[in-house]
């Protein structure tokens, strides 16, 4: 019976197949255009838009949970999922709470903080960074990575500088573009933040910045512009602060006129979390997607009430009662749909990868390239293990996990090698490595429920800790002090600024005591900000070690022991005193609240110190190597050019030492005659060249008119004034090796 049934089925199937084969081919059911991956994206957008009801449109322009916005379930359009950003993929939190969701598969690789990436001065490292973090975001099924941040480093007291790319608009521009491009190759949108003028934290929700147009266009906007026009970023995050009386998240000038108008941004403007304050302004002034912390769109309020968002029911009501039309709504929806097709509904995106060995290798490489050797007197570094029996490591930052804390960039890492462990692993049994605490800083280690698991409590007095370190230092062949700042409040941390430029927790006294007893002292500073160094002349070697993420200890050890030849350069100026910084010199008030005018104008960072003739502690672009480089004469291939021409400025650089290394050759342009005040010089080109010992290479910088222009705020346009310009080439802003003069006719 069974067999018979089976045979019958087979016969019926064969008959049906034969009938199909003979019959004319049935028409394929038409796929809706918006679902057709082959259709042009704009046609898909229009098709989806035409099918949506007004409530569905309202639904997709605001959040449904802490990090997601709804799609259109009826049409099969999926949700959008965001994640911080920018140094690794944030662990999962609960739907409607900041608490951990408690997943066990959301640990990530932590990459070096963006100050370190900027310090590589290597766009190839920015590409590697973007590719690696983009793959992790993709693997975790995220659609929007909330980073990178490119707010300009205006004051060393900004608690959030570690998340940004330094003080120079040209450097930040060159570094942000490859990061964005490579992230987005994963079908994950970059979200360039915080647009714009979010240069301090303490009163970030209420500070109302005014700045002249020259500074806005020359200093604060270029990196965002590059991310949009060259990087093609799919989202931009509005900032919390106000600019000329309007919040960054709904600012007509910044969002409508500059971003979407002048730069033709076709992506979505995402609010910072809780950065929306007004429905009418949100409708009119360029916001597309509202996210929040608590569900009234502000920073507190009822939970599970996303309907209360400014761009939720209040917007719908305004449409229903005829107060506003749907033109703005359709524009927002188009942008969100475009974002969805580029990310969540992108059928070509790769699968990504999480915590791969390639990602650890990328984190380590970027870290090694970004570490800056600030000072190295008497060849203390690199350490030669041959002559050493005992190495002393001092300092809390030698053992403290730095990937937990600091605000929204806090991570849950799969692994993190501390400086002490990195040094121990590198030294092996060739010498004894001893650790002394030196000082007690921040003994906490928790952010939103992610715990470092370290117990760093120590009740001994400062005097006792110094005495212990000094006694050990006397017996050691070399001492590495690892200190700096950390990710707790008023250090390098979102939401609050630093109190002063000085090192906290009495570290100066520890360093001075160590310097007095051991001449082979290296100070390694873990921070994302400049600090003052009253002991600078007493310490032979100083290393700026940033926040290096998962591979922190290994990258630092590679530089200390010479496996990696340092090639990082400072992306911002280290002033001797806070008053040497332009923002503070022109306005002693800090932090600001309410109306604030950037009186330093375009004179940010080295533009200020050079104008004032102030010698910095370490200048912008500074960084040493274990080898030496010689620069040949700087030559321009022509004596004059016009608006359409290019002058090629060349220099031959030779590695004159005995080990391979990389030099960042920097080009600065000085405008010799100008009707408006200009900086002494400005960075307009750089190239990192890798040279074997004895090898030479010619580096050529094409200088076009855009490198000569300033923003004329009386005319509202970029102007290149005829006259004489000087192209200065050097190893830092303060170490110019040669120059060539040419004329713009
Ligand atoms: C921060 C953003 C971050 C967002 C989401 C905000 O407080 O300013 O940079 O992406 O929270 O965590």
XYZ file of C-alpha atoms and ligand atoms in Angstrom:
757
model
C 0.000 0.000 0.000
C 2.767 2.359 0.976
C 4.668 1.533 -2.202
C 1.577 2.116 -4.283
C 1.008 5.505 -2.776
C 4.590 6.422 -3.337
C 4.487 5.296 -6.954
C 1.287 7.194 -7.553
C 2.901 10.391 -6.191
C 5.946 9.909 -8.420
C 3.751 9.419 -11.489
C 1.677 12.469 -10.691
C 4.818 14.517 -10.172
C 6.294 13.336 -13.479
C 3.066 14.141 -15.279
C 2.932 17.580 -13.737
C 6.566 18.242 -14.693
C 5.878 17.185 -18.271
C 2.815 19.420 -18.439
C 4.866 22.376 -17.114
C 7.635 21.657 -19.604
C 5.169 21.796 -22.492
C 3.073 24.719 -21.246
C 4.215 28.310 -21.916
C 6.427 29.601 -19.052
C 4.269 31.256 -16.381
C 4.946 34.948 -15.811
C 7.231 35.495 -12.820
C 5.333 37.204 -10.067
C 6.399 40.837 -10.291
C 8.644 41.874 -7.392
C 7.801 45.215 -5.918
C 10.401 47.720 -7.078
C 11.474 48.572 -3.538
C 12.290 44.914 -2.917
C 14.238 44.497 -6.137
C 17.947 44.705 -5.377
C 18.648 45.299 -9.061
C 16.464 48.412 -9.245
C 18.130 51.820 -8.855
C 18.048 52.899 -5.237
C 16.091 56.102 -5.907
C 13.338 54.106 -7.634
C 13.196 51.758 -4.666
C 12.931 54.729 -2.323
C 10.062 56.300 -4.282
C 8.256 52.983 -4.570
C 8.469 52.261 -0.849
C 7.500 55.820 0.017
C 4.397 55.583 -2.173
C 3.245 52.459 -0.344
C 3.604 53.873 3.176
C 0.875 55.398 5.315
C 1.552 58.593 7.236
C 1.727 56.765 10.608
C 4.230 54.339 9.072
C 6.292 57.262 7.863
C 6.245 58.846 11.307
C 7.224 55.523 12.873
C 10.470 55.143 10.927
C 11.859 58.570 11.777
C 12.266 57.955 15.465
C 13.565 55.301 17.818
C 11.704 52.281 19.121
C 14.403 51.302 21.615
C 17.691 52.648 22.917
C 19.539 51.831 19.718
C 16.993 50.879 17.061
C 14.315 52.420 14.904
C 11.428 50.402 13.513
C 11.110 49.455 9.893
C 7.787 48.937 8.144
C 6.754 45.417 9.171
C 3.780 45.384 6.782
C 6.121 45.917 3.835
C 8.951 43.761 5.064
C 11.236 46.759 5.562
C 13.485 45.906 8.499
C 14.534 47.835 11.579
C 17.719 49.884 11.705
C 20.182 49.053 14.457
C 22.799 51.510 15.672
C 25.823 50.912 17.851
C 28.593 52.964 19.392
C 31.357 53.520 18.132
C 33.900 54.663 17.488
C 36.626 52.384 18.908
C 34.861 49.049 18.968
C 31.335 47.664 18.949
C 29.460 48.462 22.122
C 27.945 45.562 24.073
C 24.183 45.062 23.905
C 21.995 46.941 26.359
C 18.394 46.202 27.226
C 15.646 47.336 24.873
C 14.762 50.342 26.943
C 17.467 50.601 29.595
C 21.162 51.362 29.593
C 21.792 48.208 31.606
C 23.575 45.318 29.974
C 21.447 42.828 28.097
C 23.766 40.147 29.426
C 24.671 38.586 26.107
C 27.697 36.367 26.085
C 28.571 36.833 22.421
C 28.959 40.604 22.282
C 32.601 41.035 23.293
C 34.668 42.860 20.730
C 38.163 43.884 19.769
C 38.953 47.375 21.060
C 40.891 49.444 18.562
C 43.099 52.333 19.607
C 41.205 55.536 20.358
C 40.894 57.935 17.437
C 43.587 60.299 18.744
C 45.988 57.413 18.274
C 44.675 56.734 14.795
C 45.215 60.398 13.921
C 48.732 60.132 15.349
C 49.624 57.491 12.772
C 49.314 60.200 10.108
C 48.666 57.292 7.807
C 45.420 57.128 5.812
C 46.146 53.441 5.159
C 45.790 52.872 8.916
C 42.463 54.728 8.866
C 41.351 52.386 6.084
C 42.466 49.340 8.049
C 40.649 50.685 11.101
C 37.431 51.301 9.167
C 37.567 47.904 7.508
C 38.169 46.068 10.778
C 35.599 47.853 12.920
C 33.129 47.773 10.026
C 33.468 44.003 9.852
C 32.780 43.723 13.574
C 29.714 45.963 13.266
C 28.471 43.908 10.342
C 28.976 40.616 12.136
C 26.965 41.969 15.040
C 24.174 42.850 12.574
C 24.478 46.596 13.061
C 23.399 49.050 10.393
C 24.856 52.281 11.732
C 28.184 52.676 13.522
C 28.028 55.811 15.686
C 31.414 57.187 14.735
C 33.947 58.427 13.854
C 34.125 61.717 15.747
C 35.911 64.627 14.144
C 35.274 67.537 16.464
C 38.352 69.713 16.503
C 40.685 69.593 19.488
C 40.296 73.180 20.646
C 41.187 72.869 24.316
C 43.140 70.133 26.093
C 40.510 70.202 28.819
C 37.753 68.750 26.621
C 37.007 65.391 28.205
C 36.143 63.840 24.883
C 39.203 64.689 22.811
C 40.341 61.073 22.901
C 37.456 60.181 20.575
C 38.472 62.742 17.959
C 41.229 63.261 15.419
C 43.200 66.199 16.710
C 43.458 69.935 16.170
C 44.107 70.202 12.470
C 41.292 70.197 9.904
C 43.482 68.914 7.096
C 44.841 65.966 9.092
C 41.376 65.048 10.398
C 39.955 65.286 6.869
C 42.543 62.973 5.356
C 42.042 60.440 8.139
C 38.256 60.407 8.303
C 37.661 59.664 4.618
C 39.181 56.159 4.433
C 37.653 55.236 7.809
C 34.174 56.051 6.500
C 34.685 54.410 3.119
C 35.939 51.153 4.573
C 33.252 50.909 7.254
C 30.585 51.358 4.604
C 31.979 48.614 2.369
C 30.444 46.339 4.986
C 26.947 47.642 4.386
C 27.231 49.518 7.676
C 26.757 53.286 7.717
C 29.345 55.468 9.384
C 27.799 58.224 11.504
C 30.190 61.143 11.564
C 29.719 63.072 14.773
C 29.012 65.503 16.445
C 27.974 68.056 13.872
C 29.121 70.636 14.824
C 31.121 72.659 17.362
C 30.847 70.122 20.168
C 34.208 71.131 21.598
C 33.551 70.801 25.295
C 31.495 68.435 27.407
C 30.484 69.715 30.821
C 27.641 71.885 29.552
C 27.245 70.223 26.203
C 23.455 70.319 26.419
C 23.251 74.056 27.028
C 26.348 75.728 25.595
C 25.445 78.054 22.711
C 28.468 78.521 20.495
C 29.123 81.483 18.304
C 32.126 81.460 16.065
C 33.063 83.584 13.116
C 32.530 82.124 9.673
C 36.220 81.970 8.897
C 36.840 79.655 11.824
C 33.675 77.700 11.103
C 34.667 77.015 7.511
C 38.446 76.802 7.905
C 38.697 74.907 11.193
C 35.488 73.267 12.398
C 33.758 72.078 9.217
C 36.413 70.660 6.839
C 36.594 67.163 8.334
C 32.799 66.822 8.194
C 32.796 68.115 4.641
C 35.430 65.613 3.601
C 33.486 62.804 5.272
C 30.398 63.796 3.293
C 31.822 64.765 -0.069
C 34.772 62.391 -0.298
C 33.922 59.678 2.210
C 30.280 59.561 1.162
C 29.079 58.995 4.711
C 25.501 57.735 4.894
C 24.695 59.378 8.230
C 25.787 62.375 10.270
C 24.989 62.914 13.946
C 23.824 66.323 15.102
C 25.487 67.709 18.212
C 24.001 68.442 21.621
C 25.228 72.014 21.806
C 23.600 75.015 20.222
C 25.085 77.070 17.456
C 23.769 80.630 17.245
C 20.724 79.827 19.323
C 19.670 76.591 17.620
C 20.478 73.073 18.766
C 22.863 71.119 16.563
C 20.222 68.434 16.001
C 17.843 70.889 14.392
C 19.975 73.724 13.173
C 18.842 75.322 9.966
C 22.185 76.734 8.935
C 24.291 73.697 9.756
C 21.925 70.980 8.568
C 19.766 72.490 5.846
C 21.984 75.075 4.317
C 25.505 73.721 4.715
C 25.215 69.936 5.057
C 22.250 69.201 2.790
C 22.479 72.314 0.651
C 26.103 73.184 -0.032
C 27.475 69.680 0.430
C 24.509 67.875 -1.139
C 24.400 65.282 1.655
C 21.816 62.654 0.647
C 22.017 60.581 3.831
C 20.175 60.820 7.129
C 20.843 63.226 9.979
C 20.618 61.274 13.214
C 20.093 63.153 16.468
C 22.522 62.685 19.294
C 20.759 60.707 21.998
C 18.265 63.074 23.542
C 19.527 66.014 21.504
C 16.103 66.964 20.118
C 14.161 69.702 21.869
C 11.380 70.939 19.672
C 9.008 69.361 17.164
C 8.687 72.342 14.834
C 12.421 72.817 14.614
C 12.981 69.102 14.198
C 10.511 69.130 11.307
C 11.970 72.150 9.541
C 15.620 72.250 10.437
C 17.081 69.145 8.904
C 16.739 66.305 11.412
C 15.775 62.925 9.928
C 15.982 60.325 12.660
C 15.401 60.949 16.357
C 17.108 58.876 19.008
C 17.036 59.382 22.711
C 18.130 58.206 26.033
C 14.860 58.253 27.880
C 11.819 58.024 25.781
C 10.537 61.537 25.842
C 13.513 62.265 23.665
C 15.262 64.015 26.490
C 17.538 62.614 29.103
C 14.855 61.554 31.543
C 11.187 60.729 31.569
C 8.825 57.849 31.095
C 10.120 54.578 29.793
C 8.509 52.777 26.898
C 6.966 55.904 25.545
C 8.730 56.367 22.258
C 5.463 57.758 20.950
C 6.265 60.871 22.965
C 9.353 61.674 20.938
C 9.340 65.057 19.262
C 9.203 63.389 15.884
C 6.549 60.844 16.927
C 2.955 61.603 17.947
C 3.512 65.349 18.319
C 4.549 65.408 14.643
C 1.637 63.204 13.559
C -0.812 65.448 15.403
C 0.547 68.494 13.610
C -0.013 66.794 10.273
C -3.469 65.599 11.225
C -4.634 69.008 12.336
C -3.178 70.648 9.248
C -0.484 72.624 11.022
C 2.227 71.171 8.798
C 2.198 69.311 5.512
C 4.052 66.149 4.613
C 6.754 67.588 2.392
C 9.402 67.600 5.117
C 8.217 64.219 6.333
C 8.659 62.674 2.900
C 12.162 64.063 2.661
C 13.065 62.515 6.021
C 11.475 59.202 5.068
C 13.331 59.132 1.752
C 16.593 59.570 3.602
C 15.788 56.849 6.121
C 14.707 54.490 3.330
C 17.887 55.248 1.386
C 19.843 54.421 4.520
C 17.890 51.181 4.921
C 18.561 50.086 1.334
C 22.251 50.892 1.773
C 22.518 48.917 4.998
C 19.836 46.621 6.437
C 18.406 45.713 3.002
C 21.748 45.653 1.220
C 21.937 42.188 -0.290
C 25.532 42.545 -1.426
C 27.051 43.157 1.964
C 29.676 40.731 3.213
C 29.207 38.726 6.407
C 31.748 40.507 8.567
C 33.890 38.999 11.300
C 34.226 39.344 15.044
C 37.334 39.093 17.212
C 39.401 37.596 14.422
C 43.180 37.424 14.721
C 43.314 39.836 11.761
C 41.395 42.340 13.846
C 43.785 41.988 16.770
C 46.700 42.384 14.374
C 45.086 45.535 12.955
C 44.567 46.964 16.438
C 48.186 46.259 17.312
C 49.552 47.697 14.086
C 47.555 50.906 14.392
C 48.680 51.183 18.010
C 52.342 50.691 17.137
C 52.134 53.259 14.369
C 50.310 55.789 16.518
C 52.529 55.741 19.605
C 54.565 58.938 19.667
C 58.133 59.020 20.956
C 58.197 62.524 22.408
C 61.688 62.546 23.821
C 64.621 60.152 23.830
C 67.793 61.592 25.319
C 70.914 59.480 25.486
C 69.360 56.645 23.540
C 67.483 55.234 26.541
C 65.078 53.663 24.092
C 64.790 51.162 22.608
C 65.656 48.951 25.553
C 68.364 46.414 24.957
C 67.446 43.340 26.950
C 71.008 42.090 26.705
C 72.203 44.300 29.507
C 69.196 44.062 31.810
C 68.381 41.908 34.771
C 65.558 43.820 36.361
C 62.988 46.192 34.904
C 60.686 48.180 37.142
C 57.259 49.173 35.902
C 55.491 51.818 37.996
C 51.979 53.193 37.835
C 48.312 52.401 37.931
C 47.942 52.714 34.197
C 50.355 49.824 33.751
C 47.655 47.497 35.033
C 44.351 49.311 34.639
C 41.928 48.202 31.934
C 41.199 51.249 29.843
C 38.513 49.912 27.540
C 35.834 50.190 30.224
C 34.647 53.724 30.977
C 34.798 57.097 29.301
C 31.139 57.202 28.258
C 29.461 55.826 25.171
C 32.727 54.569 23.673
C 33.104 52.130 26.572
C 33.500 48.514 25.466
C 33.297 44.931 26.604
C 36.396 43.364 25.195
C 37.214 39.779 24.514
C 40.742 40.485 25.694
C 42.914 43.427 26.673
C 46.630 43.222 27.312
C 47.783 45.719 29.921
C 51.126 47.511 29.561
C 52.561 45.413 32.402
C 51.444 42.152 30.811
C 52.686 43.286 27.409
C 56.104 44.126 28.829
C 56.234 40.848 30.759
C 55.302 38.852 27.669
C 57.973 40.597 25.609
C 60.699 40.192 28.237
C 59.888 36.562 29.036
C 62.466 35.038 31.312
C 65.294 37.221 30.050
C 64.866 39.667 32.922
C 62.746 40.147 35.985
C 59.843 42.581 35.603
C 58.659 44.104 38.872
C 55.620 46.369 39.323
C 55.107 49.076 41.927
C 51.862 50.997 42.259
C 53.378 54.500 42.550
C 50.021 56.282 43.019
C 46.347 55.530 43.394
C 44.092 57.051 40.770
C 40.721 55.657 39.825
C 40.008 52.324 41.430
C 36.630 51.969 39.734
C 36.133 49.973 36.611
C 32.508 49.798 35.568
C 30.411 51.361 32.869
C 26.725 50.597 32.355
C 27.143 47.273 34.055
C 30.302 46.173 32.227
C 32.853 45.502 34.936
C 36.568 45.348 34.435
C 36.681 42.852 37.290
C 39.830 44.458 38.650
C 40.204 45.311 42.298
C 42.574 48.270 42.305
C 41.940 49.451 45.844
C 45.057 50.343 47.801
C 44.916 52.182 51.111
C 48.584 53.031 51.454
C 49.559 56.716 51.675
C 51.034 58.601 48.719
C 54.337 58.791 50.601
C 54.448 55.053 51.170
C 53.699 54.321 47.530
C 56.439 56.667 46.344
C 58.920 55.239 48.848
C 58.226 51.727 47.592
C 58.631 52.740 43.944
C 61.845 54.644 44.655
C 63.376 51.756 46.525
C 62.576 49.411 43.653
C 63.847 51.968 41.118
C 67.253 52.042 42.792
C 67.611 48.305 42.164
C 66.328 48.359 38.566
C 68.272 48.549 35.308
C 65.461 50.608 33.807
C 62.167 52.096 34.958
C 58.993 52.493 32.932
C 56.429 54.756 34.535
C 52.997 54.193 32.982
C 50.590 56.910 34.027
C 48.578 59.693 32.492
C 44.815 60.012 32.634
C 42.058 57.404 32.619
C 38.415 57.039 31.619
C 36.824 58.299 34.825
C 34.967 61.586 35.256
C 37.084 64.695 34.679
C 39.831 62.698 32.999
C 39.278 61.473 29.431
C 35.553 61.009 29.668
C 32.382 61.988 27.861
C 29.983 64.368 29.564
C 32.541 66.182 31.715
C 35.729 68.111 31.122
C 39.085 68.073 32.844
C 39.806 70.480 35.678
C 43.358 71.319 34.658
C 46.225 70.478 32.355
C 48.259 68.838 35.100
C 48.599 65.128 35.694
C 46.172 63.992 38.414
C 46.757 61.874 41.542
C 50.155 63.366 42.422
C 51.891 61.660 39.522
C 54.339 64.539 39.030
C 55.842 63.802 42.442
C 56.203 60.108 41.626
C 57.933 60.845 38.321
C 60.285 63.365 39.912
C 61.208 60.913 42.662
C 61.923 58.168 40.130
C 63.978 60.506 37.929
C 66.129 61.385 40.933
C 67.214 57.791 41.526
C 67.296 56.134 38.118
C 68.692 57.744 34.963
C 67.074 55.149 32.704
C 63.526 56.344 33.195
C 60.840 56.156 30.549
C 57.514 57.893 31.126
C 54.684 56.425 29.056
C 51.511 58.484 29.141
C 48.191 56.807 28.586
C 45.805 59.621 27.659
C 43.879 61.177 24.831
C 44.866 64.670 25.820
C 47.919 66.826 26.387
C 49.179 67.082 29.949
C 51.714 69.448 31.479
C 55.122 68.013 32.324
C 57.007 70.081 34.887
C 59.596 67.282 35.002
C 60.194 67.160 31.257
C 63.921 67.965 31.443
C 64.574 65.384 34.145
C 63.112 62.430 32.269
C 65.223 61.099 29.399
C 62.480 59.293 27.475
C 58.795 60.142 27.121
C 56.269 58.169 25.122
C 52.695 59.232 24.294
C 50.880 55.910 24.462
C 47.198 56.948 24.030
C 44.398 54.447 24.705
C 45.477 51.529 22.607
C 42.610 49.104 23.138
C 42.881 45.332 23.203
C 46.517 45.208 22.166
C 47.657 48.086 24.390
C 50.436 46.280 26.231
C 51.766 44.460 23.193
C 51.911 47.605 21.065
C 53.651 49.567 23.807
C 56.149 46.784 24.470
C 56.911 46.527 20.750
C 57.919 50.186 20.735
C 59.834 50.092 24.045
C 61.919 47.122 22.931
C 62.400 48.286 19.357
C 60.355 45.625 17.542
C 58.413 48.547 16.147
C 60.225 51.722 15.274
C 58.020 54.597 16.466
C 56.566 56.694 13.677
C 53.602 58.475 15.280
C 53.387 62.254 15.262
C 51.298 64.449 17.545
C 47.887 65.355 16.113
C 47.686 68.258 18.562
C 49.946 70.695 20.372
C 51.108 70.033 23.927
C 51.209 73.468 25.609
C 53.458 74.159 28.575
C 50.646 75.904 30.438
C 46.922 76.048 29.779
C 47.205 79.799 29.099
C 49.388 78.951 26.109
C 46.352 77.503 24.370
C 44.405 79.988 22.244
C 40.950 79.083 23.566
C 42.071 79.721 27.153
C 44.297 82.695 26.388
C 41.420 84.552 24.751
C 38.833 83.521 27.321
C 39.794 82.366 30.820
C 36.283 81.016 31.523
C 36.069 77.235 31.394
C 33.892 75.231 31.137
C 31.425 77.438 29.289
C 27.705 77.464 29.667
C 25.160 79.491 27.747
C 26.376 81.884 25.089
C 30.012 81.377 24.240
C 32.091 83.048 21.607
C 35.197 81.354 20.203
C 37.445 84.381 20.468
C 40.476 82.481 19.227
C 38.820 82.341 15.789
C 40.954 80.436 13.299
C 43.918 80.409 15.682
C 43.454 76.942 17.096
C 46.350 74.741 18.243
C 49.640 75.494 16.501
C 47.980 78.335 14.615
C 47.782 80.127 17.974
C 51.199 79.290 19.427
C 52.945 80.205 16.169
C 51.099 83.496 15.861
C 51.976 84.400 19.443
C 55.526 83.095 19.287
C 54.839 80.680 22.161
C 57.103 77.672 22.416
C 55.001 74.597 23.086
C 56.036 71.696 25.277
C 55.777 69.487 22.192
C 54.647 70.916 18.879
C 51.987 69.673 16.504
C 53.409 67.050 14.176
C 56.264 66.143 16.528
C 57.424 62.566 16.988
C 60.846 60.889 17.072
C 62.142 57.659 15.613
C 64.911 55.204 16.504
C 66.495 56.084 13.199
C 67.346 59.453 11.702
C 66.159 61.094 8.506
C 67.897 63.648 6.349
C 65.973 65.996 4.105
C 67.369 67.236 0.804
C 66.547 70.639 -0.628
C 62.869 71.487 -1.023
C 62.044 72.297 -4.618
C 59.025 73.653 -6.429
C 58.707 72.649 -10.079
C 57.624 76.117 -11.100
C 57.993 79.630 -9.776
C 54.438 80.638 -10.391
C 51.001 79.218 -11.012
C 47.451 80.347 -11.572
C 44.073 79.378 -10.106
C 43.887 76.220 -12.206
C 47.513 75.182 -11.885
C 49.440 72.958 -9.546
C 52.885 73.463 -8.116
C 54.682 70.239 -7.277
C 56.796 70.586 -4.173
C 59.385 67.840 -3.764
C 61.961 66.770 -1.271
C 64.218 63.768 -1.022
C 64.188 62.059 2.344
C 66.899 59.597 3.369
C 66.995 57.198 6.265
C 70.460 57.977 7.622
C 70.324 55.644 10.595
C 70.879 51.941 10.862
C 67.355 50.649 11.167
C 64.277 50.780 8.973
C 61.648 53.294 9.908
C 58.934 55.612 8.708
C 58.957 59.379 8.556
C 55.909 61.590 8.220
C 56.966 64.299 5.807
C 54.786 67.348 6.409
C 53.966 70.197 4.056
C 52.862 73.545 5.434
C 51.824 76.549 3.374
C 52.488 80.132 4.426
C 50.681 82.991 2.726
C 53.229 85.777 2.539
C 50.893 88.605 1.576
C 47.262 88.570 2.530
C 44.570 91.146 3.057
C 43.151 89.122 5.970
C 45.167 87.813 8.904
C 46.361 84.275 8.268
C 48.143 81.698 10.401
C 51.933 81.666 10.164
C 51.524 78.420 8.254
C 49.012 75.606 7.834
C 49.285 71.898 7.181
C 48.331 71.168 3.568
C 49.975 67.844 2.858
C 51.722 64.910 4.491
C 53.026 61.546 3.527
C 54.306 58.708 5.634
C 57.278 57.122 3.928
C 58.764 53.827 4.943
C 62.537 53.718 4.422
C 65.020 50.914 4.915
C 68.327 51.969 6.482
C 70.182 54.015 3.898
C 67.213 54.224 1.528
C 66.016 57.481 -0.043
C 62.704 58.472 -1.546
C 61.442 61.582 -3.207
C 58.181 62.827 -1.780
C 56.122 65.116 -3.985
C 53.182 67.212 -2.855
C 50.953 68.636 -5.556
C 49.867 72.054 -4.293
C 46.654 73.203 -5.919
C 44.697 76.339 -5.342
C 42.621 74.788 -2.548
C 45.768 74.684 -0.402
C 46.186 78.426 -0.789
C 42.696 79.620 -0.039
C 41.125 81.167 2.997
C 37.450 81.642 3.710
C 36.484 85.256 3.191
C 33.559 85.779 5.522
C 32.739 89.168 4.049
C 32.092 87.533 0.687
C 31.001 84.131 1.996
C 33.394 82.279 -0.256
C 36.828 80.694 -0.497
C 39.440 83.046 -1.907
C 42.960 82.486 -3.162
C 44.693 85.802 -3.224
C 47.375 86.447 -5.725
C 50.833 86.840 -4.302
C 53.746 84.945 -2.857
C 53.378 81.668 -0.958
C 55.968 79.575 0.801
C 55.846 75.778 0.907
C 57.600 74.594 4.056
C 58.508 70.948 4.438
C 59.469 69.424 7.733
C 59.355 66.676 10.315
C 56.989 68.652 12.550
C 55.400 72.093 12.611
C 58.453 73.276 14.544
C 61.102 71.337 12.642
C 61.036 72.775 9.140
C 63.790 71.365 6.958
C 63.458 73.575 3.929
C 61.094 75.630 1.845
C 60.342 76.839 -1.635
C 58.650 80.024 -2.689
C 56.176 80.397 -5.552
C 53.696 82.933 -6.714
C 50.013 82.733 -7.477
C 49.342 84.961 -10.454
C 26.911 60.523 22.686
C 27.054 59.944 21.293
C 26.681 58.490 21.325
C 25.262 58.360 21.834
C 24.753 56.954 21.900
C 25.535 60.258 23.259
O 25.474 60.637 24.580
O 27.173 61.905 22.663
O 28.362 60.119 20.832
O 26.843 57.930 20.069
O 25.184 58.900 23.139
O 25.356 56.243 22.909
